[in-house]
PDB file of C-alpha atoms in Angstrom:
ATOM      1  CA  MET A  23     123.162  88.526  82.554  1.00  0.00           C
ATOM      2  CA  ILE A  24     124.027  91.819  84.141  1.00  0.00           C
ATOM      3  CA  MET A  25     123.282  92.269  87.838  1.00  0.00           C
ATOM      4  CA  THR A  26     122.057  95.691  88.860  1.00  0.00           C
ATOM      5  CA  ASN A  27     121.499  97.289  92.209  1.00  0.00           C
ATOM      6  CA  ARG A  28     118.279  99.253  91.795  1.00  0.00           C
ATOM      7  CA  SER A  29     119.534 101.595  89.080  1.00  0.00           C
ATOM      8  CA  PRO A  30     117.501 100.327  86.131  1.00  0.00           C
ATOM      9  CA  GLN A  31     117.634 102.120  82.816  1.00  0.00           C
ATOM     10  CA  PHE A  32     114.665 103.375  80.842  1.00  0.00           C
ATOM     11  CA  GLU A  33     113.382 101.112  78.023  1.00  0.00           C
ATOM     12  CA  ARG A  34     115.092  97.969  79.227  1.00  0.00           C
ATOM     13  CA  PHE A  35     113.923  94.501  80.220  1.00  0.00           C
ATOM     14  CA  TYR A  36     114.510  93.350  83.798  1.00  0.00           C
ATOM     15  CA  HIS A  37     113.929  90.316  85.955  1.00  0.00           C
ATOM     16  CA  LEU A  38     112.888  91.551  89.421  1.00  0.00           C
ATOM     17  CA  TYR A  39     112.695  89.280  92.413  1.00  0.00           C
ATOM     18  CA  ASN A  40     112.626  89.138  96.195  1.00  0.00           C
ATOM     19  CA  ARG A  41     112.027  86.544  98.867  1.00  0.00           C
ATOM     20  CA  GLY A  42     110.726  86.359 102.382  1.00  0.00           C
ATOM     21  CA  ASN A  43     112.888  87.307 105.333  1.00  0.00           C
ATOM     22  CA  ASN A  44     114.684  84.171 106.530  1.00  0.00           C
ATOM     23  CA  ARG A  45     113.178  82.493 103.434  1.00  0.00           C
ATOM     24  CA  GLN A  46     109.795  82.506 105.148  1.00  0.00           C
ATOM     25  CA  ASN A  47     106.521  82.726 103.276  1.00  0.00           C
ATOM     26  CA  VAL A  48     105.278  86.091 102.044  1.00  0.00           C
ATOM     27  CA  PHE A  49     102.009  84.700 100.660  1.00  0.00           C
ATOM     28  CA  PHE A  50      99.901  82.845 103.197  1.00  0.00           C
ATOM     29  CA  GLU A  51      96.606  82.317 101.401  1.00  0.00           C
ATOM     30  CA  ARG A  52      95.018  82.846  97.975  1.00  0.00           C
ATOM     31  CA  GLU A  53      93.834  86.366  98.776  1.00  0.00           C
ATOM     32  CA  ASN A  54      97.437  87.454  99.446  1.00  0.00           C
ATOM     33  CA  TYR A  55      98.465  86.600  95.888  1.00  0.00           C
ATOM     34  CA  LEU A  56      95.517  88.545  94.492  1.00  0.00           C
ATOM     35  CA  TYR A  57      96.220  91.534  96.737  1.00  0.00           C
ATOM     36  CA  PHE A  58      99.878  91.565  95.669  1.00  0.00           C
ATOM     37  CA  LEU A  59      98.835  91.589  92.002  1.00  0.00           C
ATOM     38  CA  ARG A  60      96.440  94.484  92.643  1.00  0.00           C
ATOM     39  CA  LEU A  61      99.326  96.391  94.228  1.00  0.00           C
ATOM     40  CA  VAL A  62     101.540  95.567  91.238  1.00  0.00           C
ATOM     41  CA  ARG A  63      98.929  97.195  89.013  1.00  0.00           C
ATOM     42  CA  GLN A  64      98.583 100.246  91.301  1.00  0.00           C
ATOM     43  CA  LYS A  65     102.259 100.787  92.088  1.00  0.00           C
ATOM     44  CA  LEU A  66     104.118  99.539  89.007  1.00  0.00           C
ATOM     45  CA  VAL A  67     101.834  99.491  85.979  1.00  0.00           C
ATOM     46  CA  ALA A  68     100.451 102.929  86.869  1.00  0.00           C
ATOM     47  CA  ASN A  69     104.049 104.228  86.854  1.00  0.00           C
ATOM     48  CA  GLY A  70     105.186 103.054  83.427  1.00  0.00           C
ATOM     49  CA  VAL A  71     106.298  99.527  84.251  1.00  0.00           C
ATOM     50  CA  TYR A  72     104.967  96.948  81.790  1.00  0.00           C
ATOM     51  CA  ILE A  73     104.568  93.493  83.305  1.00  0.00           C
ATOM     52  CA  LEU A  74     105.489  90.789  80.792  1.00  0.00           C
ATOM     53  CA  ALA A  75     105.354  87.789  83.130  1.00  0.00           C
ATOM     54  CA  TYR A  76     105.309  86.963  86.797  1.00  0.00           C
ATOM     55  CA  CYS A  77     105.610  83.988  89.106  1.00  0.00           C
ATOM     56  CA  LEU A  78     104.413  84.180  92.693  1.00  0.00           C
ATOM     57  CA  MET A  79     105.673  81.412  94.955  1.00  0.00           C
ATOM     58  CA  PRO A  80     104.825  81.034  98.654  1.00  0.00           C
ATOM     59  CA  ASN A  81     108.132  82.543  99.829  1.00  0.00           C
ATOM     60  CA  HIS A  82     109.227  84.689  96.877  1.00  0.00           C
ATOM     61  CA  TYR A  83     108.253  86.333  93.614  1.00  0.00           C
ATOM     62  CA  HIS A  84     109.667  86.925  90.135  1.00  0.00           C
ATOM     63  CA  VAL A  85     108.491  89.647  87.753  1.00  0.00           C
ATOM     64  CA  LEU A  86     109.686  90.201  84.194  1.00  0.00           C
ATOM     65  CA  ILE A  87     109.244  93.828  83.175  1.00  0.00           C
ATOM     66  CA  ASP A  88     109.700  96.218  80.297  1.00  0.00           C
ATOM     67  CA  LEU A  89     110.655  99.478  81.992  1.00  0.00           C
ATOM     68  CA  GLN A  90     109.005 102.403  80.199  1.00  0.00           C
ATOM     69  CA  ALA A  91     109.535 104.963  82.974  1.00  0.00           C
ATOM     70  CA  ASP A  92     112.686 106.601  84.212  1.00  0.00           C
ATOM     71  CA  ALA A  93     112.324 105.355  87.780  1.00  0.00           C
ATOM     72  CA  LEU A  94     111.757 101.974  89.360  1.00  0.00           C
ATOM     73  CA  LYS A  95     113.119 102.351  92.875  1.00  0.00           C
ATOM     74  CA  GLN A  96     110.192 104.347  94.294  1.00  0.00           C
ATOM     75  CA  PRO A  97     107.384 102.245  92.754  1.00  0.00           C
ATOM     76  CA  MET A  98     109.066  99.029  93.965  1.00  0.00           C
ATOM     77  CA  ARG A  99     109.575 100.483  97.422  1.00  0.00           C
ATOM     78  CA  SER A 100     105.946 101.563  97.521  1.00  0.00           C
ATOM     79  CA  LEU A 101     104.846  98.057  96.478  1.00  0.00           C
ATOM     80  CA  SER A 102     106.962  96.393  99.141  1.00  0.00           C
ATOM     81  CA  VAL A 103     105.934  98.762 101.943  1.00  0.00           C
ATOM     82  CA  ALA A 104     102.226  98.583 101.099  1.00  0.00           C
ATOM     83  CA  TYR A 105     102.237  94.777 100.917  1.00  0.00           C
ATOM     84  CA  THR A 106     104.292  94.403 104.104  1.00  0.00           C
ATOM     85  CA  LYS A 107     102.030  96.760 106.069  1.00  0.00           C
ATOM     86  CA  ALA A 108      98.920  94.908 104.906  1.00  0.00           C
ATOM     87  CA  MET A 109     100.330  91.470 105.797  1.00  0.00           C
ATOM     88  CA  ASN A 110     101.609  92.674 109.161  1.00  0.00           C
ATOM     89  CA  LYS A 111      98.196  94.101 110.002  1.00  0.00           C
ATOM     90  CA  ARG A 112      96.265  91.074 108.747  1.00  0.00           C
ATOM     91  CA  TYR A 113      98.399  88.484 110.546  1.00  0.00           C
ATOM     92  CA  GLY A 114      99.435  90.455 113.641  1.00  0.00           C
ATOM     93  CA  ARG A 115     103.058  90.576 112.528  1.00  0.00           C
ATOM     94  CA  VAL A 116     105.700  93.231 113.016  1.00  0.00           C
ATOM     95  CA  GLY A 117     108.910  93.962 111.151  1.00  0.00           C
ATOM     96  CA  SER A 118     110.230  93.145 107.733  1.00  0.00           C
ATOM     97  CA  LEU A 119     108.417  90.702 105.485  1.00  0.00           C
ATOM     98  CA  PHE A 120     111.012  90.674 102.706  1.00  0.00           C
ATOM     99  CA  GLN A 121     114.712  89.891 102.885  1.00  0.00           C
ATOM    100  CA  GLY A 122     116.004  93.354 102.004  1.00  0.00           C
ATOM    101  CA  GLY A 123     115.115  95.290  98.887  1.00  0.00           C
ATOM    102  CA  TYR A 124     114.214  93.758  95.568  1.00  0.00           C
ATOM    103  CA  GLN A 125     116.915  92.478  93.246  1.00  0.00           C
ATOM    104  CA  SER A 126     117.066  93.089  89.520  1.00  0.00           C
ATOM    105  CA  ILE A 127     118.833  91.506  86.588  1.00  0.00           C
ATOM    106  CA  ARG A 128     118.956  93.419  83.325  1.00  0.00           C
ATOM    107  CA  LEU A 129     118.324  91.236  80.304  1.00  0.00           C
ATOM    108  CA  PRO A 130     120.829  92.381  77.681  1.00  0.00           C
ATOM    109  CA  LYS A 131     119.001  90.965  74.649  1.00  0.00           C
ATOM    110  CA  PRO A 132     115.248  91.536  74.639  1.00  0.00           C
ATOM    111  CA  SER A 133     114.955  89.239  71.601  1.00  0.00           C
ATOM    112  CA  ILE A 134     115.815  86.328  73.904  1.00  0.00           C
ATOM    113  CA  LEU A 135     112.386  86.776  75.462  1.00  0.00           C
ATOM    114  CA  PHE A 136     110.652  85.939  72.216  1.00  0.00           C
ATOM    115  CA  THR A 137     112.760  82.997  71.063  1.00  0.00           C
ATOM    116  CA  SER A 138     111.627  79.469  71.754  1.00  0.00           C
ATOM    117  CA  PRO A 139     114.235  77.123  73.307  1.00  0.00           C
ATOM    118  CA  ALA A 140     114.188  74.937  70.192  1.00  0.00           C
ATOM    119  CA  THR A 141     115.263  77.805  67.938  1.00  0.00           C
ATOM    120  CA  SER A 142     117.724  79.622  70.200  1.00  0.00           C
ATOM    121  CA  THR A 143     121.438  78.868  69.935  1.00  0.00           C
TER     122      THR A 143
END
């Protein structure tokens, strides 16, 4: 796997992830998960990012994407800022919710996504 630092390339598959500051929770109740997914649709999908899979855990998230736009940094920043502001307002918090910016791993072989473990070698 190739690690990248927020310079994704157009028409590539990426694993995006981030976790809570100090490994603390970023999702506190069911509605938070749903709100985050609505923001993903507004901020990412609306900007040419195809969501292939996601996993939302209490203190972090993973998103597998097919990047069909030429920019990811601004949509991801917008997602993070919007979610953080909403959680800070809702729970009377201040400051950063996430531990820095998102991380991304470029998946060099998209075919690996469509191969079952039993058939891959």
